PDB file of C-alpha atoms in Angstrom:
ATOM      1  CA  MET D   1       0.000   0.000   0.000  1.00 50.00           C
ATOM      2  CA  ILE D   2       1.214   3.521  -0.814  1.00 57.00           C
ATOM      3  CA  THR D   3       1.625   6.297   1.764  1.00 68.00           C
ATOM      4  CA  PRO D   4      -0.579   8.062   2.938  1.00 74.00           C
ATOM      5  CA  PHE D   5      -3.130   5.341   2.242  1.00 71.00           C
ATOM      6  CA  ASP D   6      -1.369   2.855   4.526  1.00 91.00           C
ATOM      7  CA  TYR D   7      -1.622   5.372   7.382  1.00 92.00           C
ATOM      8  CA  ILE D   8      -5.327   5.899   6.684  1.00 94.00           C
ATOM      9  CA  GLU D   9      -5.864   2.123   6.714  1.00 95.00           C
ATOM     10  CA  HIS D  10      -3.918   1.870   9.991  1.00 96.00           C
ATOM     11  CA  LYS D  11      -6.114   4.482  11.663  1.00 96.00           C
ATOM     12  CA  ARG D  12      -9.251   2.816  10.320  1.00 97.00           C
ATOM     13  CA  ALA D  13      -8.201  -0.593  11.657  1.00 97.00           C
ATOM     14  CA  CYS D  14      -7.367   0.830  15.096  1.00 98.00           C
ATOM     15  CA  LYS D  15     -10.704   2.624  15.306  1.00 98.00           C
ATOM     16  CA  GLN D  16     -12.541  -0.523  14.235  1.00 98.00           C
ATOM     17  CA  LYS D  17     -10.931  -2.712  16.911  1.00 98.00           C
ATOM     18  CA  LYS D  18     -11.679  -0.215  19.685  1.00 98.00           C
ATOM     19  CA  LEU D  19     -15.293  -0.013  18.475  1.00 98.00           C
ATOM     20  CA  GLU D  20     -15.515  -3.802  18.367  1.00 98.00           C
ATOM     21  CA  ARG D  21     -14.261  -4.045  21.958  1.00 98.00           C
ATOM     22  CA  SER D  22     -16.640  -1.411  23.307  1.00 98.00           C
ATOM     23  CA  THR D  23     -19.559  -2.992  21.444  1.00 98.00           C
ATOM     24  CA  ARG D  24     -18.816  -6.420  22.923  1.00 98.00           C
ATOM     25  CA  ILE D  25     -18.726  -4.931  26.415  1.00 98.00           C
ATOM     26  CA  ALA D  26     -21.956  -2.972  25.878  1.00 98.00           C
ATOM     27  CA  ASN D  27     -23.712  -6.062  24.499  1.00 98.00           C
ATOM     28  CA  LEU D  28     -22.801  -8.370  27.373  1.00 98.00           C
ATOM     29  CA  PRO D  29     -25.809  -9.865  29.193  1.00 97.00           C
ATOM     30  CA  PRO D  30     -27.183  -7.394  31.776  1.00 97.00           C
ATOM     31  CA  VAL D  31     -25.835  -9.495  34.679  1.00 97.00           C
ATOM     32  CA  TYR D  32     -22.278  -8.374  33.825  1.00 98.00           C
ATOM     33  CA  HIS D  33     -23.245  -4.748  34.372  1.00 97.00           C
ATOM     34  CA  ASP D  34     -24.973  -5.374  37.706  1.00 97.00           C
ATOM     35  CA  PRO D  35     -23.368  -4.433  41.048  1.00 97.00           C
ATOM     36  CA  LEU D  36     -21.432  -7.143  42.861  1.00 98.00           C
ATOM     37  CA  SER D  37     -23.587  -9.299  45.107  1.00 98.00           C
ATOM     38  CA  SER D  38     -22.508 -10.809  48.409  1.00 98.00           C
ATOM     39  CA  TYR D  39     -22.233 -14.163  46.608  1.00 98.00           C
ATOM     40  CA  ASP D  40     -19.992 -12.573  43.961  1.00 98.00           C
ATOM     41  CA  ARG D  41     -17.724 -11.213  46.690  1.00 98.00           C
ATOM     42  CA  GLU D  42     -17.544 -14.617  48.331  1.00 98.00           C
ATOM     43  CA  LEU D  43     -16.457 -16.247  45.075  1.00 98.00           C
ATOM     44  CA  LEU D  44     -13.924 -13.503  44.353  1.00 98.00           C
ATOM     45  CA  LYS D  45     -12.085 -13.993  47.634  1.00 98.00           C
ATOM     46  CA  THR D  46     -11.949 -17.802  47.374  1.00 98.00           C
ATOM     47  CA  PRO D  47      -8.583 -19.339  46.285  1.00 98.00           C
ATOM     48  CA  ILE D  48      -8.773 -21.237  43.015  1.00 98.00           C
ATOM     49  CA  GLU D  49      -7.929 -24.593  44.590  1.00 98.00           C
ATOM     50  CA  ARG D  50     -10.967 -24.246  46.853  1.00 98.00           C
ATOM     51  CA  LEU D  51     -13.139 -23.057  43.945  1.00 98.00           C
ATOM     52  CA  VAL D  52     -12.141 -26.115  41.928  1.00 98.00           C
ATOM     53  CA  GLN D  53     -13.019 -28.393  44.845  1.00 98.00           C
ATOM     54  CA  ASP D  54     -16.421 -26.719  45.151  1.00 98.00           C
ATOM     55  CA  VAL D  55     -17.042 -27.167  41.420  1.00 98.00           C
ATOM     56  CA  HIS D  56     -16.067 -30.840  41.721  1.00 98.00           C
ATOM     57  CA  LYS D  57     -18.595 -31.251  44.543  1.00 98.00           C
ATOM     58  CA  GLY D  58     -21.326 -29.363  42.688  1.00 97.00           C
ATOM     59  CA  ILE D  59     -21.424 -26.615  45.335  1.00 98.00           C
ATOM     60  CA  VAL D  60     -20.447 -23.858  42.868  1.00 98.00           C
ATOM     61  CA  LYS D  61     -21.423 -23.508  39.221  1.00 98.00           C
ATOM     62  CA  PRO D  62     -18.760 -22.442  36.699  1.00 98.00           C
ATOM     63  CA  ILE D  63     -21.137 -19.892  35.161  1.00 98.00           C
ATOM     64  CA  ASP D  64     -21.370 -18.089  38.503  1.00 98.00           C
ATOM     65  CA  ILE D  65     -17.572 -17.874  38.752  1.00 98.00           C
ATOM     66  CA  LEU D  66     -17.340 -16.526  35.209  1.00 98.00           C
ATOM     67  CA  ARG D  67     -19.992 -13.890  35.822  1.00 98.00           C
ATOM     68  CA  SER D  68     -18.410 -12.748  39.090  1.00 98.00           C
ATOM     69  CA  TYR D  69     -14.997 -12.268  37.504  1.00 98.00           C
ATOM     70  CA  GLY D  70     -16.536 -10.921  34.302  1.00 98.00           C
ATOM     71  CA  LYS D  71     -18.169  -8.110  36.276  1.00 98.00           C
ATOM     72  CA  VAL D  72     -14.880  -7.080  37.858  1.00 98.00           C
ATOM     73  CA  ALA D  73     -12.940  -7.470  34.605  1.00 98.00           C
ATOM     74  CA  ILE D  74     -15.226  -4.917  32.968  1.00 98.00           C
ATOM     75  CA  LYS D  75     -14.688  -2.526  35.881  1.00 98.00           C
ATOM     76  CA  ALA D  76     -10.936  -3.112  35.713  1.00 98.00           C
ATOM     77  CA  HIS D  77     -10.945  -2.267  32.015  1.00 98.00           C
ATOM     78  CA  ALA D  78     -12.931   0.930  32.604  1.00 98.00           C
ATOM     79  CA  LYS D  79     -10.241   2.046  35.058  1.00 98.00           C
ATOM     80  CA  THR D  80      -7.061   0.782  33.375  1.00 98.00           C
ATOM     81  CA  ASN D  81      -7.808  -0.031  29.694  1.00 98.00           C
ATOM     82  CA  CYS D  82      -6.370  -3.505  30.305  1.00 98.00           C
ATOM     83  CA  LEU D  83      -8.464  -5.648  27.929  1.00 98.00           C
ATOM     84  CA  THR D  84      -8.101  -6.332  24.217  1.00 98.00           C
ATOM     85  CA  GLU D  85     -10.348  -9.176  23.057  1.00 98.00           C
ATOM     86  CA  VAL D  86     -13.450  -9.565  25.253  1.00 98.00           C
ATOM     87  CA  MET D  87     -14.465 -13.217  24.920  1.00 98.00           C
ATOM     88  CA  ILE D  88     -16.960 -13.434  27.795  1.00 98.00           C
ATOM     89  CA  SER D  89     -20.164 -13.716  25.780  1.00 93.00           C
ATOM     90  CA  PRO D  90     -21.144 -15.588  23.790  1.00 94.00           C
ATOM     91  CA  ALA D  91     -17.795 -17.427  23.458  1.00 95.00           C
ATOM     92  CA  ALA D  92     -16.836 -18.177  27.089  1.00 96.00           C
ATOM     93  CA  GLU D  93     -20.434 -18.743  28.146  1.00 96.00           C
ATOM     94  CA  SER D  94     -20.771 -21.361  25.408  1.00 96.00           C
ATOM     95  CA  TRP D  95     -17.427 -22.985  26.268  1.00 95.00           C
ATOM     96  CA  ILE D  96     -18.488 -23.261  29.895  1.00 95.00           C
ATOM     97  CA  GLU D  97     -21.376 -25.530  28.935  1.00 93.00           C
ATOM     98  CA  HIS D  98     -18.814 -28.175  27.977  1.00 93.00           C
ATOM     99  CA  VAL D  99     -16.391 -27.753  30.879  1.00 94.00           C
ATOM    100  CA  ASN D 100     -14.891 -30.915  32.342  1.00 95.00           C
ATOM    101  CA  LEU D 101     -16.276 -30.603  35.869  1.00 96.00           C
ATOM    102  CA  LYS D 102     -13.711 -33.043  37.284  1.00 97.00           C
ATOM    103  CA  ALA D 103     -10.614 -31.451  35.742  1.00 98.00           C
ATOM    104  CA  PRO D 104      -7.899 -29.647  37.772  1.00 98.00           C
ATOM    105  CA  LEU D 105      -9.016 -26.143  36.729  1.00 98.00           C
ATOM    106  CA  ALA D 106     -12.729 -26.864  36.457  1.00 98.00           C
ATOM    107  CA  GLY D 107     -14.693 -23.657  35.949  1.00 98.00           C
ATOM    108  CA  ILE D 108     -11.811 -21.250  36.595  1.00 98.00           C
ATOM    109  CA  PRO D 109     -11.653 -18.165  34.341  1.00 98.00           C
ATOM    110  CA  VAL D 110      -8.155 -17.568  32.933  1.00 98.00           C
ATOM    111  CA  SER D 111      -7.044 -14.342  31.263  1.00 98.00           C
ATOM    112  CA  LEU D 112      -4.513 -14.412  28.439  1.00 98.00           C
ATOM    113  CA  LYS D 113      -1.901 -12.084  27.035  1.00 98.00           C
ATOM    114  CA  ASP D 114      -3.035 -10.826  23.637  1.00 98.00           C
ATOM    115  CA  SER D 115      -0.307 -12.810  21.852  1.00 97.00           C
ATOM    116  CA  ILE D 116      -1.967 -16.147  22.704  1.00 98.00           C
ATOM    117  CA  THR D 117      -4.102 -17.672  19.958  1.00 98.00           C
ATOM    118  CA  VAL D 118      -7.804 -18.289  20.609  1.00 98.00           C
ATOM    119  CA  ARG D 119     -10.062 -19.644  17.881  1.00 97.00           C
ATOM    120  CA  GLY D 120     -12.391 -16.987  16.490  1.00 98.00           C
ATOM    121  CA  PHE D 121     -10.406 -13.989  17.747  1.00 98.00           C
ATOM    122  CA  ASP D 122      -7.610 -11.823  16.373  1.00 98.00           C
ATOM    123  CA  VAL D 123      -4.030 -12.055  17.612  1.00 97.00           C
ATOM    124  CA  SER D 124      -3.116  -8.479  16.792  1.00 96.00           C
ATOM    125  CA  VAL D 125      -0.148  -8.070  19.193  1.00 95.00           C
ATOM    126  CA  GLY D 126      -0.855  -4.343  18.870  1.00 96.00           C
ATOM    127  CA  TYR D 127      -0.271  -4.243  15.093  1.00 95.00           C
ATOM    128  CA  SER D 128      -3.089  -2.968  12.883  1.00 96.00           C
ATOM    129  CA  ARG D 129      -2.022  -5.276  10.036  1.00 94.00           C
ATOM    130  CA  ASN D 130      -2.967  -8.277  12.209  1.00 96.00           C
ATOM    131  CA  THR D 131      -6.544  -7.124  12.849  1.00 97.00           C
ATOM    132  CA  GLY D 132      -9.587  -8.572  11.147  1.00 97.00           C
ATOM    133  CA  LYS D 133      -7.915 -11.979  10.902  1.00 97.00           C
ATOM    134  CA  PRO D 134      -9.538 -14.259  13.497  1.00 97.00           C
ATOM    135  CA  SER D 135      -7.631 -17.444  14.264  1.00 97.00           C
ATOM    136  CA  ALA D 136      -8.902 -20.695  12.801  1.00 97.00           C
ATOM    137  CA  GLU D 137      -7.966 -22.802  15.828  1.00 97.00           C
ATOM    138  CA  ASP D 138      -6.824 -22.621  19.427  1.00 98.00           C
ATOM    139  CA  GLY D 139      -3.126 -22.568  20.271  1.00 97.00           C
ATOM    140  CA  ALA D 140      -1.580 -25.248  22.487  1.00 97.00           C
ATOM    141  CA  ILE D 141      -1.991 -23.200  25.673  1.00 98.00           C
ATOM    142  CA  VAL D 142      -5.708 -22.681  25.098  1.00 98.00           C
ATOM    143  CA  LYS D 143      -6.229 -26.344  24.214  1.00 98.00           C
ATOM    144  CA  ILE D 144      -4.612 -27.347  27.500  1.00 98.00           C
ATOM    145  CA  LEU D 145      -6.673 -24.834  29.474  1.00 98.00           C
ATOM    146  CA  LYS D 146      -9.945 -26.047  27.985  1.00 98.00           C
ATOM    147  CA  ASP D 147      -9.022 -29.699  28.557  1.00 98.00           C
ATOM    148  CA  ALA D 148      -8.161 -28.763  32.149  1.00 98.00           C
ATOM    149  CA  GLY D 149     -11.654 -27.315  32.596  1.00 98.00           C
ATOM    150  CA  ALA D 150     -10.556 -23.657  32.580  1.00 98.00           C
ATOM    151  CA  VAL D 151     -12.438 -20.893  30.784  1.00 98.00           C
ATOM    152  CA  PRO D 152     -10.443 -18.320  28.771  1.00 98.00           C
ATOM    153  CA  TYR D 153     -12.555 -15.151  29.028  1.00 98.00           C
ATOM    154  CA  VAL D 154     -10.463 -12.081  28.124  1.00 98.00           C
ATOM    155  CA  LYS D 155      -7.205 -11.193  26.423  1.00 98.00           C
ATOM    156  CA  THR D 156      -5.031  -8.406  27.783  1.00 98.00           C
ATOM    157  CA  ASN D 157      -2.970  -5.507  26.515  1.00 98.00           C
ATOM    158  CA  LEU D 158       0.734  -5.314  25.659  1.00 98.00           C
ATOM    159  CA  PRO D 159       3.180  -2.921  23.995  1.00 97.00           C
ATOM    160  CA  ILE D 160       3.843  -2.945  20.290  1.00 92.00           C
ATOM    161  CA  SER D 161       7.029  -5.007  19.742  1.00 87.00           C
ATOM    162  CA  LEU D 162       6.568  -6.699  23.167  1.00 91.00           C
ATOM    163  CA  LEU D 163       9.845  -5.071  24.191  1.00 89.00           C
ATOM    164  CA  SER D 164       8.813  -2.407  26.662  1.00 93.00           C
ATOM    165  CA  PHE D 165       8.127  -2.025  30.371  1.00 93.00           C
ATOM    166  CA  GLU D 166       4.798  -0.374  29.624  1.00 95.00           C
ATOM    167  CA  SER D 167       1.765  -1.568  27.663  1.00 97.00           C
ATOM    168  CA  ALA D 168       0.612   0.756  24.889  1.00 97.00           C
ATOM    169  CA  ASN D 169      -0.097   0.492  21.187  1.00 97.00           C
ATOM    170  CA  ASP D 170      -2.210   2.260  18.573  1.00 97.00           C
ATOM    171  CA  VAL D 171      -4.711  -0.572  18.234  1.00 98.00           C
ATOM    172  CA  TRP D 172      -5.789  -0.818  21.876  1.00 98.00           C
ATOM    173  CA  GLY D 173      -4.399   2.283  23.562  1.00 98.00           C
ATOM    174  CA  ARG D 174      -2.426   2.631  26.783  1.00 98.00           C
ATOM    175  CA  SER D 175      -2.963   0.571  29.930  1.00 98.00           C
ATOM    176  CA  THR D 176      -2.509   2.205  33.321  1.00 98.00           C
ATOM    177  CA  ASN D 177      -1.688   0.959  36.796  1.00 98.00           C
ATOM    178  CA  PRO D 178      -4.807   0.209  38.897  1.00 98.00           C
ATOM    179  CA  HIS D 179      -3.139   1.690  41.975  1.00 98.00           C
ATOM    180  CA  ASN D 180      -2.272   4.993  40.296  1.00 97.00           C
ATOM    181  CA  ASP D 181      -3.329   5.899  36.773  1.00 97.00           C
ATOM    182  CA  LYS D 182      -0.288   8.136  36.324  1.00 97.00           C
ATOM    183  CA  TYR D 183       1.917   5.048  36.371  1.00 97.00           C
ATOM    184  CA  SER D 184       2.392   2.043  34.095  1.00 97.00           C
ATOM    185  CA  PRO D 185       1.322  -1.494  35.031  1.00 98.00           C
ATOM    186  CA  GLY D 186       4.578  -2.687  33.475  1.00 97.00           C
ATOM    187  CA  GLY D 187       5.223  -4.630  30.320  1.00 96.00           C
ATOM    188  CA  SER D 188       5.108  -6.407  28.214  1.00 96.00           C
ATOM    189  CA  THR D 189       2.332  -8.283  30.042  1.00 98.00           C
ATOM    190  CA  GLY D 190       0.996  -5.094  31.606  1.00 98.00           C
ATOM    191  CA  GLY D 191      -2.673  -5.524  30.743  1.00 98.00           C
ATOM    192  CA  GLU D 192      -2.551  -8.819  32.593  1.00 98.00           C
ATOM    193  CA  SER D 193      -0.973  -7.351  35.725  1.00 98.00           C
ATOM    194  CA  ALA D 194      -3.487  -4.484  35.742  1.00 98.00           C
ATOM    195  CA  LEU D 195      -6.430  -6.885  35.467  1.00 98.00           C
ATOM    196  CA  LEU D 196      -5.191  -9.235  38.182  1.00 98.00           C
ATOM    197  CA  ALA D 197      -4.154  -6.457  40.554  1.00 98.00           C
ATOM    198  CA  TYR D 198      -7.575  -4.839  40.239  1.00 98.00           C
ATOM    199  CA  GLY D 199      -9.269  -8.155  41.011  1.00 98.00           C
ATOM    200  CA  GLY D 200     -10.701  -8.946  37.580  1.00 98.00           C
ATOM    201  CA  GLY D 201      -9.112 -12.390  37.681  1.00 98.00           C
ATOM    202  CA  ARG D 202      -7.057 -14.654  39.926  1.00 98.00           C
ATOM    203  CA  ILE D 203      -4.830 -16.348  37.345  1.00 98.00           C
ATOM    204  CA  GLY D 204      -3.562 -15.489  33.894  1.00 98.00           C
ATOM    205  CA  ILE D 205      -0.823 -16.255  31.390  1.00 98.00           C
ATOM    206  CA  GLY D 206       1.861 -13.939  30.011  1.00 97.00           C
ATOM    207  CA  SER D 207       5.210 -14.349  28.298  1.00 96.00           C
ATOM    208  CA  ASP D 208       8.712 -13.310  29.304  1.00 95.00           C
ATOM    209  CA  VAL D 209      11.992 -12.752  27.457  1.00 90.00           C
ATOM    210  CA  ALA D 210      13.672 -10.246  29.754  1.00 88.00           C
ATOM    211  CA  GLY D 211      11.182  -9.450  32.487  1.00 94.00           C
ATOM    212  CA  SER D 212       7.800  -9.340  30.754  1.00 96.00           C
ATOM    213  CA  VAL D 213       5.913 -11.154  33.522  1.00 97.00           C
ATOM    214  CA  ARG D 214       8.302 -10.244  36.345  1.00 96.00           C
ATOM    215  CA  VAL D 215       8.300  -6.478  35.836  1.00 96.00           C
ATOM    216  CA  PRO D 216       4.479  -6.193  35.594  1.00 98.00           C
ATOM    217  CA  ALA D 217       4.128  -8.315  38.727  1.00 98.00           C
ATOM    218  CA  HIS D 218       6.497  -5.948  40.532  1.00 97.00           C
ATOM    219  CA  PHE D 219       4.796  -2.803  39.192  1.00 97.00           C
ATOM    220  CA  ALA D 220       1.268  -3.943  40.075  1.00 98.00           C
ATOM    221  CA  GLY D 221       1.881  -5.992  43.224  1.00 98.00           C
ATOM    222  CA  ILE D 222       0.961  -9.504  42.082  1.00 98.00           C
ATOM    223  CA  TYR D 223       2.877 -12.787  41.635  1.00 98.00           C
ATOM    224  CA  SER D 224       4.490 -14.326  38.576  1.00 98.00           C
ATOM    225  CA  LEU D 225       6.947 -17.053  37.680  1.00 96.00           C
ATOM    226  CA  ARG D 226       9.268 -16.864  34.696  1.00 95.00           C
ATOM    227  CA  CYS D 227       9.354 -20.560  33.821  1.00 95.00           C
ATOM    228  CA  SER D 228      12.462 -22.259  32.487  1.00 92.00           C
ATOM    229  CA  THR D 229      12.721 -22.575  28.726  1.00 92.00           C
ATOM    230  CA  GLY D 230      10.736 -25.557  27.495  1.00 93.00           C
ATOM    231  CA  ARG D 231       8.563 -25.796  30.616  1.00 94.00           C
ATOM    232  CA  TRP D 232       5.384 -24.246  29.167  1.00 94.00           C
ATOM    233  CA  PRO D 233       3.978 -24.437  25.629  1.00 94.00           C
ATOM    234  CA  LYS D 234       4.679 -21.721  23.077  1.00 91.00           C
ATOM    235  CA  MET D 235       3.164 -23.150  19.881  1.00 91.00           C
ATOM    236  CA  GLY D 236       0.103 -21.300  18.659  1.00 90.00           C
ATOM    237  CA  THR D 237       1.226 -17.865  19.766  1.00 94.00           C
ATOM    238  CA  LYS D 238       2.353 -14.756  17.907  1.00 88.00           C
ATOM    239  CA  THR D 239       5.405 -12.623  18.498  1.00 82.00           C
ATOM    240  CA  SER D 240       6.894  -9.453  17.089  1.00 75.00           C
ATOM    241  CA  MET D 241      10.182 -11.289  16.505  1.00 74.00           C
ATOM    242  CA  PRO D 242       9.540 -14.638  14.832  1.00 72.00           C
ATOM    243  CA  GLY D 243      12.669 -16.749  14.796  1.00 72.00           C
ATOM    244  CA  GLN D 244      14.376 -14.943  17.682  1.00 70.00           C
ATOM    245  CA  GLU D 245      15.675 -17.842  19.746  1.00 71.00           C
ATOM    246  CA  GLY D 246      18.800 -16.280  21.261  1.00 70.00           C
ATOM    247  CA  ILE D 247      16.862 -15.535  24.435  1.00 77.00           C
ATOM    248  CA  PRO D 248      13.646 -17.534  23.999  1.00 84.00           C
ATOM    249  CA  SER D 249      10.343 -16.129  25.131  1.00 88.00           C
ATOM    250  CA  VAL D 250       8.708 -18.328  27.782  1.00 93.00           C
ATOM    251  CA  PHE D 251       4.981 -18.337  28.461  1.00 96.00           C
ATOM    252  CA  SER D 252       4.454 -18.280  32.190  1.00 97.00           C
ATOM    253  CA  PRO D 253       1.780 -18.008  34.900  1.00 98.00           C
ATOM    254  CA  MET D 254       0.668 -14.901  36.778  1.00 98.00           C
ATOM    255  CA  ALA D 255      -1.604 -14.770  39.825  1.00 98.00           C
ATOM    256  CA  ARG D 256      -2.957 -12.547  42.571  1.00 97.00           C
ATOM    257  CA  THR D 257      -1.633 -14.800  45.346  1.00 98.00           C
ATOM    258  CA  LEU D 258       1.297 -17.175  45.781  1.00 96.00           C
ATOM    259  CA  PRO D 259      -0.909 -20.244  46.553  1.00 97.00           C
ATOM    260  CA  ASP D 260      -2.882 -19.579  43.354  1.00 98.00           C
ATOM    261  CA  LEU D 261       0.378 -19.330  41.385  1.00 98.00           C
ATOM    262  CA  VAL D 262       1.571 -22.680  42.758  1.00 97.00           C
ATOM    263  CA  TYR D 263      -1.730 -24.458  42.161  1.00 98.00           C
ATOM    264  CA  PHE D 264      -2.053 -23.070  38.633  1.00 98.00           C
ATOM    265  CA  THR D 265       1.498 -24.016  37.666  1.00 97.00           C
ATOM    266  CA  ARG D 266       1.167 -27.511  39.121  1.00 97.00           C
ATOM    267  CA  SER D 267      -2.165 -28.026  37.323  1.00 98.00           C
ATOM    268  CA  MET D 268      -0.766 -26.969  33.955  1.00 98.00           C
ATOM    269  CA  ILE D 269       2.292 -29.221  34.305  1.00 97.00           C
ATOM    270  CA  GLY D 270      -0.029 -32.026  35.390  1.00 98.00           C
ATOM    271  CA  MET D 271      -1.803 -31.763  32.022  1.00 98.00           C
ATOM    272  CA  LYS D 272       1.387 -33.066  30.316  1.00 98.00           C
ATOM    273  CA  PRO D 273       1.881 -30.061  28.011  1.00 98.00           C
ATOM    274  CA  TRP D 274       4.565 -31.939  26.049  1.00 98.00           C
ATOM    275  CA  GLU D 275       1.704 -33.938  24.539  1.00 98.00           C
ATOM    276  CA  TYR D 276       0.320 -30.690  23.068  1.00 98.00           C
ATOM    277  CA  ASP D 277       3.586 -28.999  22.074  1.00 97.00           C
ATOM    278  CA  HIS D 278       6.779 -30.782  21.024  1.00 95.00           C
ATOM    279  CA  SER D 279       8.929 -27.927  22.355  1.00 93.00           C
ATOM    280  CA  VAL D 280       7.959 -28.687  25.984  1.00 97.00           C
ATOM    281  CA  HIS D 281      10.274 -30.927  28.006  1.00 96.00           C
ATOM    282  CA  PRO D 282       8.556 -34.124  29.245  1.00 97.00           C
ATOM    283  CA  LEU D 283       9.164 -33.315  32.894  1.00 96.00           C
ATOM    284  CA  SER D 284       6.399 -33.806  35.448  1.00 97.00           C
ATOM    285  CA  TRP D 285       5.811 -31.671  38.544  1.00 96.00           C
ATOM    286  CA  GLN D 286       8.591 -32.487  41.006  1.00 94.00           C
ATOM    287  CA  SER D 287       6.701 -32.708  44.281  1.00 93.00           C
ATOM    288  CA  ASP D 288       9.728 -33.837  46.260  1.00 92.00           C
ATOM    289  CA  VAL D 289      11.779 -30.812  45.193  1.00 89.00           C
ATOM    290  CA  TYR D 290       8.882 -28.462  45.880  1.00 90.00           C
ATOM    291  CA  ASP D 291       8.267 -29.943  49.338  1.00 89.00           C
ATOM    292  CA  GLN D 292      11.960 -29.666  50.230  1.00 86.00           C
ATOM    293  CA  THR D 293      12.238 -26.012  49.287  1.00 85.00           C
ATOM    294  CA  LYS D 294       8.870 -24.398  50.053  1.00 83.00           C
ATOM    295  CA  ASP D 295       9.637 -23.843  53.739  1.00 82.00           C
ATOM    296  CA  GLN D 296      13.216 -22.652  53.336  1.00 85.00           C
ATOM    297  CA  LYS D 297      13.829 -19.242  54.865  1.00 83.00           C
ATOM    298  CA  THR D 298      16.792 -18.441  52.618  1.00 86.00           C
ATOM    299  CA  LEU D 299      17.453 -19.127  48.960  1.00 81.00           C
ATOM    300  CA  ARG D 300      20.694 -20.024  47.225  1.00 81.00           C
ATOM    301  CA  ILE D 301      21.194 -18.140  43.957  1.00 80.00           C
ATOM    302  CA  GLY D 302      23.682 -19.276  41.327  1.00 79.00           C
ATOM    303  CA  VAL D 303      25.550 -16.727  39.205  1.00 74.00           C
ATOM    304  CA  MET D 304      27.558 -17.767  36.145  1.00 73.00           C
ATOM    305  CA  ARG D 305      30.426 -15.277  35.964  1.00 75.00           C
ATOM    306  CA  SER D 306      32.061 -16.830  32.932  1.00 77.00           C
ATOM    307  CA  ASP D 307      31.558 -19.575  30.362  1.00 76.00           C
ATOM    308  CA  GLY D 308      35.341 -19.835  29.912  1.00 81.00           C
ATOM    309  CA  LYS D 309      35.332 -17.401  27.015  1.00 79.00           C
ATOM    310  CA  SER D 310      33.358 -14.374  28.184  1.00 72.00           C
ATOM    311  CA  GLN D 311      32.857 -12.678  31.517  1.00 67.00           C
ATOM    312  CA  PHE D 312      29.312 -12.374  32.901  1.00 59.00           C
ATOM    313  CA  PRO D 313      27.313 -10.429  33.772  1.00 56.00           C
ATOM    314  CA  LEU D 314      27.900  -7.297  31.766  1.00 53.00           C
ATOM    315  CA  TYR D 315      28.294  -3.885  33.378  1.00 48.00           C
ATOM    316  CA  PRO D 316      26.501  -2.438  35.373  1.00 52.00           C
ATOM    317  CA  LEU D 317      24.912  -5.633  36.713  1.00 50.00           C
ATOM    318  CA  SER D 318      28.414  -6.866  37.538  1.00 51.00           C
ATOM    319  CA  LEU D 319      28.648  -4.193  40.236  1.00 51.00           C
ATOM    320  CA  LEU D 320      26.055  -6.097  42.253  1.00 50.00           C
ATOM    321  CA  PHE D 321      28.275  -9.160  42.689  1.00 50.00           C
TER     322      PHE D 321
END
């Protein structure tokens, strides 16, 4: 396309996606716009392991969990502009009808970084050229979540290029910190940290090359774990740097509380993700290692100063050691 027509098309695509998002929110069933009930508040403060147990026993219905978190997610977005694709209705409400009620994440809503592929929705990654191209099938992460009984319900904002400690792009706009709108929620998984910190979800999934789940967790006051390379699936996702494997991006969990982070990680590993994605190492959850270390008061940190050819780390990080 020839300038200035490519710029005009860019602006049109950005306007269209924002309109699509606001229309989906406005057209949600009325229950999502209602005030929080006492039952909603009870569900929102319950750890996910307990929620799953209650779903297994038939005490709690998955649709009630989705609607409780859906209400808060909409409020979180109004305050922080954290959401991109709103999948709550009719998509998530239809998926929930087929949830495996005995699975390890039965009925639990899970938010996703925008770069994760969900069938029927764009994976724009903040680029206008990627809009209007809904995915034909779910990526490996979403397949695992659905088989585990979880319910993907929203996708969250990120920076264009995915290489920034803030989360802003022309397609979706700028996300802000729920604690102070003059500050960033971090990046590149900043929409996710804003949503979780506000209370619009308990668990979500981001990706990390050089701090993209760790920095947002720090900025917003939540928990995250940058998994080792090959621990979580990455097939069926989109990046701004296809083929960059020097420092591989790792999809990783984020959560409002440490117990939720542990339970979520253990549940995902328990689903044998290597059966969904060949790049995942066939390594089960190591309960013995976890039990040995969870009560330790101090941690031992290893630092590789040299590989025999080069000195690490580079200045100024070297001043810390």
